[in-house]
Short mmCIF file of C-alpha atoms and ligand atoms in Angstrom, two decimals:
data_model
loop_
_atom_site.label_atom_id
_atom_site.label_comp_id
_atom_site.label_asym_id
_atom_site.label_seq_id
_atom_site.Cartn_x
_atom_site.Cartn_y
_atom_site.Cartn_z
CA UNK F 1 0.03 0.03 0.06
CA UNK F 2 1.48 3.40 -1.09
CA UNK F 3 1.34 6.18 1.45
CA UNK F 4 0.85 9.53 -0.27
CA UNK F 5 3.20 12.44 0.95
CA UNK F 6 0.76 15.13 0.04
CA UNK F 7 -1.40 16.92 0.81
CA UNK F 8 0.12 17.36 4.30
CA UNK F 9 -2.22 17.08 7.15
CA UNK F 10 -3.72 20.36 8.32
CA UNK F 11 -3.61 21.26 11.95
CA UNK F 12 -7.46 20.35 12.43
CA UNK F 13 -7.18 16.99 10.61
CA UNK F 14 -4.06 16.28 12.80
CA UNK F 15 -5.85 17.05 15.96
CA UNK F 16 -8.77 14.86 14.96
CA UNK F 17 -6.41 11.93 13.92
CA UNK F 18 -4.28 12.30 17.13
CA UNK F 19 -7.35 12.05 19.14
CA UNK F 20 -8.70 9.09 17.29
CA UNK F 21 -5.25 7.39 17.65
CA UNK F 22 -5.15 7.76 21.26
CA UNK F 23 -8.68 6.63 21.58
CA UNK F 24 -7.69 3.34 20.00
CA UNK F 25 -6.97 0.18 22.12
CA UNK F 26 -3.21 -0.28 22.72
CA UNK F 27 -2.90 -3.18 20.50
CA UNK F 28 -4.40 -1.31 17.43
CA UNK F 29 -1.99 1.66 18.26
CA UNK F 30 0.85 -0.79 18.40
CA UNK F 31 -0.07 -2.28 15.00
CA UNK F 32 -0.27 1.10 13.48
CA UNK F 33 3.17 2.14 14.85
CA UNK F 34 4.75 -1.17 13.64
CA UNK F 35 3.27 -0.77 10.22
CA UNK F 36 4.38 2.82 10.13
CA UNK F 37 7.87 2.02 11.27
CA UNK F 38 8.31 -0.56 8.35
CA UNK F 39 6.85 1.91 5.89
CA UNK F 40 9.17 4.83 6.97
CA UNK F 41 12.36 2.67 6.97
CA UNK F 42 11.32 1.38 3.47
CA UNK F 43 10.85 4.75 2.08
CA UNK F 44 14.15 5.79 3.56
CA UNK F 45 16.03 3.04 1.96
CA UNK F 46 14.21 4.04 -1.38
CA UNK F 47 15.24 7.59 -0.91
CA UNK F 48 18.87 6.89 -0.10
CA UNK F 49 19.07 4.78 -3.25
CA UNK F 50 18.01 7.85 -5.28
CA UNK F 51 20.02 11.03 -5.47
CA UNK F 52 20.78 12.82 -2.25
CA UNK F 53 19.42 16.00 -3.67
CA UNK F 54 15.86 14.67 -4.04
CA UNK F 55 15.47 13.72 -0.39
CA UNK F 56 12.18 15.23 0.75
CA UNK F 57 12.63 15.08 4.37
CA UNK F 58 12.61 18.18 6.48
CA UNK F 59 15.80 20.03 7.03
CA UNK F 60 17.14 19.99 10.57
CA UNK F 61 20.40 21.62 11.53
CA UNK F 62 21.71 21.13 8.03
CA UNK F 63 20.95 17.31 7.93
CA UNK F 64 17.85 16.07 6.09
CA UNK F 65 15.64 13.86 8.15
CA UNK F 66 12.47 11.79 7.31
CA UNK F 67 9.15 12.77 8.71
CA UNK F 68 8.60 11.92 12.26
CA UNK F 69 7.23 8.54 12.82
CA UNK F 70 3.87 10.04 14.30
CA UNK F 71 3.26 11.53 10.61
CA UNK F 72 3.49 8.14 9.25
CA UNK F 73 1.25 6.64 11.73
CA UNK F 74 -1.38 9.51 11.14
CA UNK F 75 -1.46 9.08 7.53
CA UNK F 76 -1.89 5.26 7.84
CA UNK F 77 -4.69 5.90 10.23
CA UNK F 78 -6.30 8.43 7.96
CA UNK F 79 -6.21 5.79 5.20
CA UNK F 80 -7.71 3.12 7.23
CA UNK F 81 -10.30 5.37 8.35
CA UNK F 82 -11.24 6.38 4.86
CA UNK F 83 -11.74 2.73 4.25
CA UNK F 84 -13.88 2.30 7.22
CA UNK F 85 -11.44 -0.25 8.83
CA UNK F 86 -11.12 1.59 11.94
CA UNK F 87 -13.59 0.75 14.74
CA UNK F 88 -13.50 3.68 17.25
CA UNK F 89 -14.89 3.19 20.60
CA UNK F 90 -16.97 6.10 21.64
CA UNK F 91 -16.20 5.64 25.18
CA UNK F 92 -12.38 5.85 24.67
CA UNK F 93 -12.75 8.99 22.48
CA UNK F 94 -14.40 10.82 25.41
CA UNK F 95 -11.85 9.59 27.94
CA UNK F 96 -8.69 10.91 26.04
CA UNK F 97 -7.69 14.52 25.15
CA UNK F 98 -4.99 16.53 23.71
CA UNK F 99 -3.16 19.53 25.27
CA UNK F 100 -0.32 21.86 24.44
CA UNK F 101 2.15 23.32 26.96
CA UNK F 102 5.81 24.34 27.62
CA UNK F 103 8.30 21.89 28.61
CA UNK F 104 9.64 23.11 31.99
CA UNK F 105 11.48 20.03 33.20
CA UNK F 106 13.02 16.97 31.49
CA UNK F 107 14.55 13.67 32.60
CA UNK F 108 15.22 10.71 30.50
CA UNK F 109 11.90 9.40 30.41
CA UNK F 110 9.68 12.18 31.84
CA UNK F 111 8.74 15.73 30.94
CA UNK F 112 7.01 18.33 33.19
CA UNK F 113 4.70 20.25 30.75
CA UNK F 114 2.88 23.36 31.80
CA UNK F 115 -0.23 24.34 29.67
CA UNK F 116 -0.69 27.92 29.39
CA UNK F 117 -2.24 29.27 32.57
CA UNK F 118 -2.64 25.97 34.10
CA UNK F 119 -0.55 23.86 36.59
CA UNK F 120 2.31 21.68 35.40
CA UNK F 121 1.44 17.99 34.39
CA UNK F 122 4.13 14.97 34.68
CA UNK F 123 4.03 13.37 31.47
CA UNK F 124 5.66 10.19 30.07
CA UNK F 125 7.67 10.46 26.88
CA UNK F 126 6.29 8.56 24.11
CA UNK F 127 8.57 5.52 23.21
CA UNK F 128 9.77 7.44 20.10
CA UNK F 129 10.56 10.66 21.83
CA UNK F 130 12.22 8.78 24.78
CA UNK F 131 14.62 7.07 22.33
CA UNK F 132 15.85 10.34 20.88
CA UNK F 133 15.28 12.40 24.03
CA UNK F 134 18.37 14.49 23.92
CA UNK F 135 17.79 15.72 20.34
CA UNK F 136 13.99 15.62 19.75
CA UNK F 137 12.72 17.14 23.00
CA UNK F 138 14.37 19.86 25.33
CA UNK F 139 13.26 22.13 28.05
CA UNK F 140 11.76 25.16 26.46
CA UNK F 141 9.94 23.20 23.76
CA UNK F 142 6.20 23.38 23.20
CA UNK F 143 4.91 19.99 23.35
CA UNK F 144 1.55 18.09 22.73
CA UNK F 145 0.57 15.67 25.31
CA UNK F 146 -2.45 13.33 25.79
CA UNK F 147 -4.45 12.66 28.99
CA UNK F 148 -5.88 9.33 29.24
CA UNK F 149 -8.11 7.85 32.08
CA UNK F 150 -6.13 4.66 31.87
CA UNK F 151 -2.62 5.63 32.22
CA UNK F 152 -0.14 8.58 32.56
CA UNK F 153 -0.35 11.57 30.47
CA UNK F 154 2.15 11.13 27.50
CA UNK F 155 4.13 13.64 25.38
CA UNK F 156 3.40 12.63 21.69
CA UNK F 157 4.77 15.43 19.70
CA UNK F 158 7.05 18.61 19.88
CA UNK F 159 6.17 21.65 17.83
CA UNK F 160 8.66 23.29 15.48
CA UNK F 161 11.42 25.28 17.46
CA UNK F 162 12.14 28.93 16.93
CA UNK F 163 15.78 28.59 18.32
CA UNK F 164 17.92 25.94 19.87
CA UNK F 165 21.04 25.69 21.97
CA UNK F 166 22.81 22.64 20.93
CA UNK F 167 26.15 20.95 20.94
CA UNK F 168 27.80 17.82 19.53
CA UNK F 169 27.32 14.63 21.66
CA UNK F 170 30.66 14.17 23.53
CA UNK F 171 30.55 10.51 22.61
CA UNK F 172 29.29 10.90 18.93
CA UNK F 173 30.38 14.30 17.64
CA UNK F 174 28.11 13.72 14.50
CA UNK F 175 24.96 13.81 16.62
CA UNK F 176 23.65 17.18 17.80
CA UNK F 177 22.22 17.35 21.23
CA UNK F 178 19.67 20.09 21.82
CA UNK F 179 20.07 21.35 25.57
CA UNK F 180 17.50 24.14 25.36
CA UNK F 181 14.77 25.19 22.86
CA UNK F 182 13.30 28.48 22.08
CA UNK F 183 15.55 30.54 24.00
CA UNK F 184 15.80 34.16 23.14
CA UNK F 185 19.23 35.01 24.68
CA UNK F 186 22.16 32.78 25.74
CA UNK F 187 24.32 34.46 28.43
CA UNK F 188 28.06 33.47 28.08
CA UNK F 189 29.35 33.85 31.52
CA UNK F 190 33.05 34.60 32.08
CA UNK F 191 34.71 35.58 35.35
CA UNK F 192 37.53 38.21 35.65
CA UNK F 193 39.59 36.16 38.13
CA UNK F 194 39.33 32.47 39.28
CA UNK F 195 39.14 31.26 36.60
CA UNK F 196 40.92 34.12 34.73
CA UNK F 197 39.46 35.83 31.72
CA UNK F 198 40.03 33.88 28.54
CA UNK F 199 38.31 36.07 25.81
CA UNK F 200 39.03 33.35 23.18
CA UNK F 201 36.84 30.87 24.72
CA UNK F 202 34.06 33.41 24.11
CA UNK F 203 34.29 33.00 20.30
CA UNK F 204 33.39 29.32 20.46
CA UNK F 205 30.32 30.00 22.27
CA UNK F 206 29.31 32.81 20.05
CA UNK F 207 29.46 30.53 17.12
CA UNK F 208 27.30 27.97 18.69
CA UNK F 209 24.68 30.48 19.72
CA UNK F 210 24.66 32.22 16.28
CA UNK F 211 24.11 28.88 14.75
CA UNK F 212 21.18 28.17 16.93
CA UNK F 213 19.40 31.57 16.25
CA UNK F 214 19.49 33.06 19.68
CA UNK F 215 21.06 36.44 20.77
CA UNK F 216 24.34 36.35 22.80
CA UNK F 217 25.02 38.35 25.91
CA UNK F 218 28.46 38.40 27.67
CA UNK F 219 28.25 38.44 31.45
CA UNK F 220 31.63 39.13 33.13
CA UNK F 221 31.17 37.92 36.64
CA UNK F 222 33.11 38.33 39.94
CA UNK F 223 33.71 42.04 39.32
CA UNK F 224 34.18 42.27 43.18
CA UNK F 225 37.65 40.55 42.83
CA UNK F 226 39.07 43.20 40.48
CA UNK F 227 40.15 46.85 41.09
CA UNK F 228 39.54 49.73 38.91
CA UNK F 229 42.48 48.97 36.70
CA UNK F 230 41.54 45.31 36.31
CA UNK F 231 38.03 46.35 35.36
CA UNK F 232 39.39 48.80 32.76
CA UNK F 233 41.68 46.22 31.39
CA UNK F 234 38.67 43.71 30.95
CA UNK F 235 36.58 46.23 29.28
CA UNK F 236 39.55 46.83 26.76
CA UNK F 237 39.85 43.23 26.20
CA UNK F 238 36.27 42.76 25.53
CA UNK F 239 35.80 45.80 23.35
CA UNK F 240 35.97 43.83 20.06
CA UNK F 241 32.71 41.99 21.15
CA UNK F 242 31.09 45.39 22.02
CA UNK F 243 32.21 46.73 18.75
CA UNK F 244 30.59 43.73 17.05
CA UNK F 245 27.30 44.70 18.73
CA UNK F 246 27.23 41.95 21.35
CA UNK F 247 26.25 43.40 24.82
CA UNK F 248 28.78 43.06 27.70
CA UNK F 249 27.61 43.48 31.26
CA UNK F 250 29.67 43.34 34.46
CA UNK F 251 28.14 41.47 37.46
CA UNK F 252 28.96 40.29 40.95
CA UNK F 253 26.97 37.44 42.43
CA UNK F 254 28.89 36.34 45.48
CA UNK F 255 26.81 33.68 47.30
CA UNK F 256 28.49 34.02 50.65
CA UNK F 257 29.37 37.82 51.17
CA UNK F 258 25.99 38.77 49.58
CA UNK F 259 27.88 41.16 47.37
CA UNK F 260 25.59 41.34 44.43
CA UNK F 261 24.83 43.38 41.38
CA UNK F 262 23.16 41.71 38.46
CA UNK F 263 21.09 44.77 37.49
CA UNK F 264 22.73 45.36 34.04
CA UNK F 265 22.10 41.65 33.34
CA UNK F 266 18.63 41.88 34.60
CA UNK F 267 17.80 44.71 32.21
CA UNK F 268 18.84 42.57 29.26
CA UNK F 269 16.82 39.51 30.26
CA UNK F 270 13.34 41.17 31.16
CA UNK F 271 10.60 39.17 29.55
CA UNK F 272 13.03 36.81 27.90
CA UNK F 273 13.90 33.09 28.19
CA UNK F 274 17.55 32.44 28.52
CA UNK F 275 20.24 29.89 29.24
CA UNK F 276 23.68 30.39 30.87
CA UNK F 277 26.72 28.82 29.40
CA UNK F 278 30.39 29.07 30.38
CA UNK F 279 32.98 27.16 32.10
CA UNK F 280 32.62 25.41 35.50
CA UNK F 281 33.25 27.77 38.43
CA UNK F 282 32.52 31.02 36.66
CA UNK F 283 29.40 31.64 38.55
CA UNK F 284 26.59 30.66 36.34
CA UNK F 285 24.38 29.18 39.28
CA UNK F 286 25.35 32.11 41.39
CA UNK F 287 24.22 34.53 38.90
CA UNK F 288 20.93 32.82 38.51
CA UNK F 289 20.54 32.91 42.36
CA UNK F 290 21.27 36.54 42.41
CA UNK F 291 18.46 37.18 39.91
CA UNK F 292 16.25 35.33 42.14
CA UNK F 293 17.38 34.10 45.62
CA UNK F 294 14.53 31.71 45.82
CA UNK F 295 15.82 29.60 43.03
CA UNK F 296 18.48 28.25 45.42
CA UNK F 297 20.51 26.53 42.56
CA UNK F 298 23.55 24.64 44.05
CA UNK F 299 26.78 26.61 43.60
CA UNK F 300 30.41 25.60 43.82
CA UNK F 301 30.57 25.74 47.53
CA UNK F 302 28.02 23.07 47.90
CA UNK F 303 29.00 21.05 44.87
CA UNK F 304 32.57 20.91 45.98
CA UNK F 305 31.53 18.19 48.43
CA UNK F 306 31.09 15.99 45.54
CA UNK F 307 34.42 14.36 45.14
CA UNK F 308 34.55 15.02 41.39
CA UNK F 309 33.19 18.53 41.89
CA UNK F 310 30.53 17.81 39.23
CA UNK F 311 26.81 17.79 38.94
CA UNK F 312 25.60 14.19 38.87
CA UNK F 313 22.13 14.94 37.65
CA UNK F 314 21.13 14.63 34.07
CA UNK F 315 17.69 16.53 34.48
CA UNK F 316 17.30 20.17 33.30
CA UNK F 317 14.73 22.62 34.08
CA UNK F 318 13.16 26.00 33.59
CA UNK F 319 13.04 28.58 36.45
CA UNK F 320 10.76 31.53 36.53
CA UNK F 321 12.15 34.86 37.78
CA UNK F 322 9.36 37.20 38.61
CA UNK F 323 9.73 40.72 37.28
CA UNK F 324 7.21 43.43 37.08
CA UNK F 325 8.16 44.33 33.52
CA UNK F 326 8.10 40.65 32.34
CA UNK F 327 8.99 37.38 33.70
CA UNK F 328 12.45 35.97 33.15
CA UNK F 329 12.78 32.37 32.23
CA UNK F 330 16.11 30.84 33.09
CA UNK F 331 16.86 27.27 31.69
CA UNK F 332 19.34 25.57 33.76
CA UNK F 333 21.34 22.69 32.10
CA UNK F 334 23.65 21.13 34.74
CA UNK F 335 26.37 19.15 33.39
CA UNK F 336 26.68 20.88 30.35
CA UNK F 337 29.98 22.66 30.38
CA UNK F 338 31.34 22.56 26.84
CA UNK F 339 29.65 23.66 23.66
CA UNK F 340 31.48 22.65 20.54
CA UNK F 341 30.99 23.73 16.95
CA UNK F 342 28.10 21.43 16.35
CA UNK F 343 27.74 20.53 12.76
CA UNK F 344 28.69 23.87 11.46
CA UNK F 345 30.37 23.73 7.91
CA UNK F 346 33.24 26.06 7.13
CA UNK F 347 30.91 27.69 4.62
CA UNK F 348 28.45 28.49 7.55
CA UNK F 349 31.14 29.88 9.80
CA UNK F 350 31.35 32.85 7.51
CA UNK F 351 27.77 34.02 8.73
CA UNK F 352 28.41 33.46 12.32
CA UNK F 353 30.53 36.56 12.89
CA UNK F 354 28.00 39.27 12.87
CA UNK F 355 30.54 42.10 12.27
CA UNK F 356 31.55 40.26 9.01
CA UNK F 357 28.04 39.66 7.60
CA UNK F 358 27.15 43.13 6.01
CA UNK F 359 30.78 43.56 4.61
CA UNK F 360 30.77 40.14 3.02
CA UNK F 361 28.35 41.38 0.26
CA UNK F 362 31.12 43.77 -1.03
CA UNK F 363 33.69 40.89 -1.27
CA UNK F 364 34.57 40.39 -4.98
CA UNK F 365 33.61 36.57 -4.76
CA UNK F 366 30.29 35.61 -3.50
CA UNK F 367 31.66 32.50 -1.90
CA UNK F 368 34.75 34.44 -0.33
CA UNK F 369 36.14 32.64 2.69
CA UNK F 370 37.90 35.99 3.64
CA UNK F 371 41.16 34.05 3.92
CA UNK F 372 43.34 34.66 0.76
CA UNK F 373 40.97 35.97 -1.92
CA UNK F 374 41.58 39.30 -3.59
CA UNK F 375 39.08 42.01 -3.29
CA UNK F 376 38.01 40.77 0.29
CA UNK F 377 35.96 43.47 2.21
CA UNK F 378 36.50 41.69 5.40
CA UNK F 379 40.21 41.55 5.07
CA UNK F 380 40.23 45.33 4.19
CA UNK F 381 37.96 46.07 7.18
CA UNK F 382 40.51 44.18 9.41
CA UNK F 383 43.45 46.23 7.84
CA UNK F 384 41.48 49.50 8.47
CA UNK F 385 40.77 48.61 12.04
CA UNK F 386 37.06 48.37 11.53
CA UNK F 387 37.09 44.73 12.53
CA UNK F 388 39.22 43.67 15.52
CA UNK F 389 41.91 41.55 14.34
CA UNK F 390 41.60 39.17 17.27
CA UNK F 391 38.07 38.32 15.98
CA UNK F 392 39.51 37.74 12.44
CA UNK F 393 42.29 35.62 13.76
CA UNK F 394 39.75 33.56 15.77
CA UNK F 395 37.86 33.21 12.64
CA UNK F 396 40.71 31.68 10.79
CA UNK F 397 41.54 29.49 13.60
CA UNK F 398 38.15 28.11 13.73
CA UNK F 399 37.89 27.70 9.97
CA UNK F 400 41.10 25.66 10.27
CA UNK F 401 39.50 23.50 12.86
CA UNK F 402 36.41 22.83 10.96
CA UNK F 403 38.31 21.97 7.91
CA UNK F 404 40.74 19.66 9.55
CA UNK F 405 37.85 18.13 11.52
CA UNK F 406 39.63 17.72 14.86
CA UNK F 407 37.65 15.84 17.37
CA UNK F 408 35.72 17.89 19.98
CA UNK F 409 37.45 16.10 22.73
CA UNK F 410 40.95 17.51 21.63
CA UNK F 411 39.41 20.96 21.24
CA UNK F 412 37.98 20.83 24.68
CA UNK F 413 41.31 19.99 26.26
CA UNK F 414 42.87 22.95 24.56
CA UNK F 415 40.35 25.48 25.52
CA UNK F 416 39.69 24.46 29.17
CA UNK F 417 41.05 27.03 31.44
CA UNK F 418 43.81 25.68 33.83
CA UNK F 419 42.70 24.08 36.89
CA UNK F 420 42.97 25.78 40.01
CA UNK F 421 43.09 23.79 43.24
P1 GDP S 501 29.14 27.70 38.07
O1 GDP S 501 29.98 26.38 38.03
O2 GDP S 501 29.38 28.49 36.83
O3 GDP S 501 27.63 27.40 38.07
O4 GDP S 501 29.66 28.59 39.17
P2 GDP S 501 29.15 28.77 40.81
O5 GDP S 501 27.85 29.56 40.58
O6 GDP S 501 28.93 27.34 41.34
O7 GDP S 501 30.23 29.58 41.40
C1 GDP S 501 31.50 29.19 41.41
C2 GDP S 501 32.24 29.66 42.47
O8 GDP S 501 32.44 31.12 42.42
C3 GDP S 501 31.62 29.60 44.04
O9 GDP S 501 32.52 29.17 44.89
C4 GDP S 501 31.05 30.95 44.19
O10 GDP S 501 30.95 31.21 45.58
C5 GDP S 501 32.02 31.84 43.47
N1 GDP S 501 31.33 33.13 42.93
C6 GDP S 501 30.30 33.10 42.25
N2 GDP S 501 29.95 34.49 41.85
C7 GDP S 501 30.90 35.15 42.43
C8 GDP S 501 31.16 36.54 42.48
O11 GDP S 501 30.43 37.45 41.81
N3 GDP S 501 32.29 36.90 43.13
C9 GDP S 501 32.93 36.06 43.79
N4 GDP S 501 34.08 36.65 44.53
N5 GDP S 501 32.85 34.84 43.81
C10 GDP S 501 31.73 34.42 43.17
ZN1 ZN S 502 35.90 38.24 1.79
#
């Protein structure tokens, strides 16, 4: 039996079909899923045999991917219903329902989903989602879940994302792991001292953030540990970022002395969803706590009791920081310390340095890599001091890394700041 790809299901049809699917007895649902899995895998084989250009899967992070399994299931169900095969039980239809909400907490098999204006619901992940949990569902996603009288609520689908914060899987660099979805801003936290400021680490994060579509903010923490000269020197070193249009804010968030000032950061985050990235010990958790002391996220002092000085949990969560001008939503992703260059191609890297983008149109060659080509507007701007040469050098370095394809493990070693114990 051939399954047609089009016309695609409209939202109303989808909702109806999803309700009908969830109303089916478990054995019928299993039968549909089995059949859909077979069809999808056959189609994938056929498509792989054809030219790669004609793959009609959706594009995700530069990779093409077949439709999600649930789409195949729904199409199958639609066909069966058309042929009158499906026997729906009226009772079951009434006992199951579809809802949409925001994923505010996630573990390997469970999600906490908050429908708009209602209390959060603990939901099981569908088998399909659970198997690809770290890519296909993340805190910040909008998800569709079912409630059934005869079991736990279940997340069946995730809606398309606006932005992501992702990184390569440490064990399998080809796989992209999404650590937060639909974030407006990503705060790159660096500290002035302990660990000392390494501006170059920032570039790597910037590229990953740009790739995922969110806006970067640089937060320089532990301002209390520097004198006026130290602060001025840091300002100076970070000026290339400011010149590139990236906000740089100074903060202090000392958990013990109570010396805190996060007002400049708060201004940038009002009404937004954000995630904090940066090396261990720079003060990410302390900053979140300074924004809202009721959060009580564990900070270094407490974590230090763990012999390995590490988070052991794999769950992530969204915290809500009240602000009269607009709630701030902070996504906490414990255990995530390193963001590699995901699956960015050397060609894409050109577009991830915001200060290069406008100029690039003036390069003589449209595919100019700004490396050795004649008539390169970016190189000219570097020579004229319009683009900071440190940023340009970083670009060349990252370009080289992407071309030679060094494994992230090696890169991590190189960029990790020296341990201080
Ligand atoms: P994280 O690993 O990035 O989440 O960092 P933590 O929030 O756990 O903080 C790491 C260490 O830095 C802790 O011992 C904090 O007490 C300390 N710390 C955090 N913020 C500040 C700050 O603004 N000033 C000073 N002096 N220490 C801070
Ligand atoms: Zn160029």
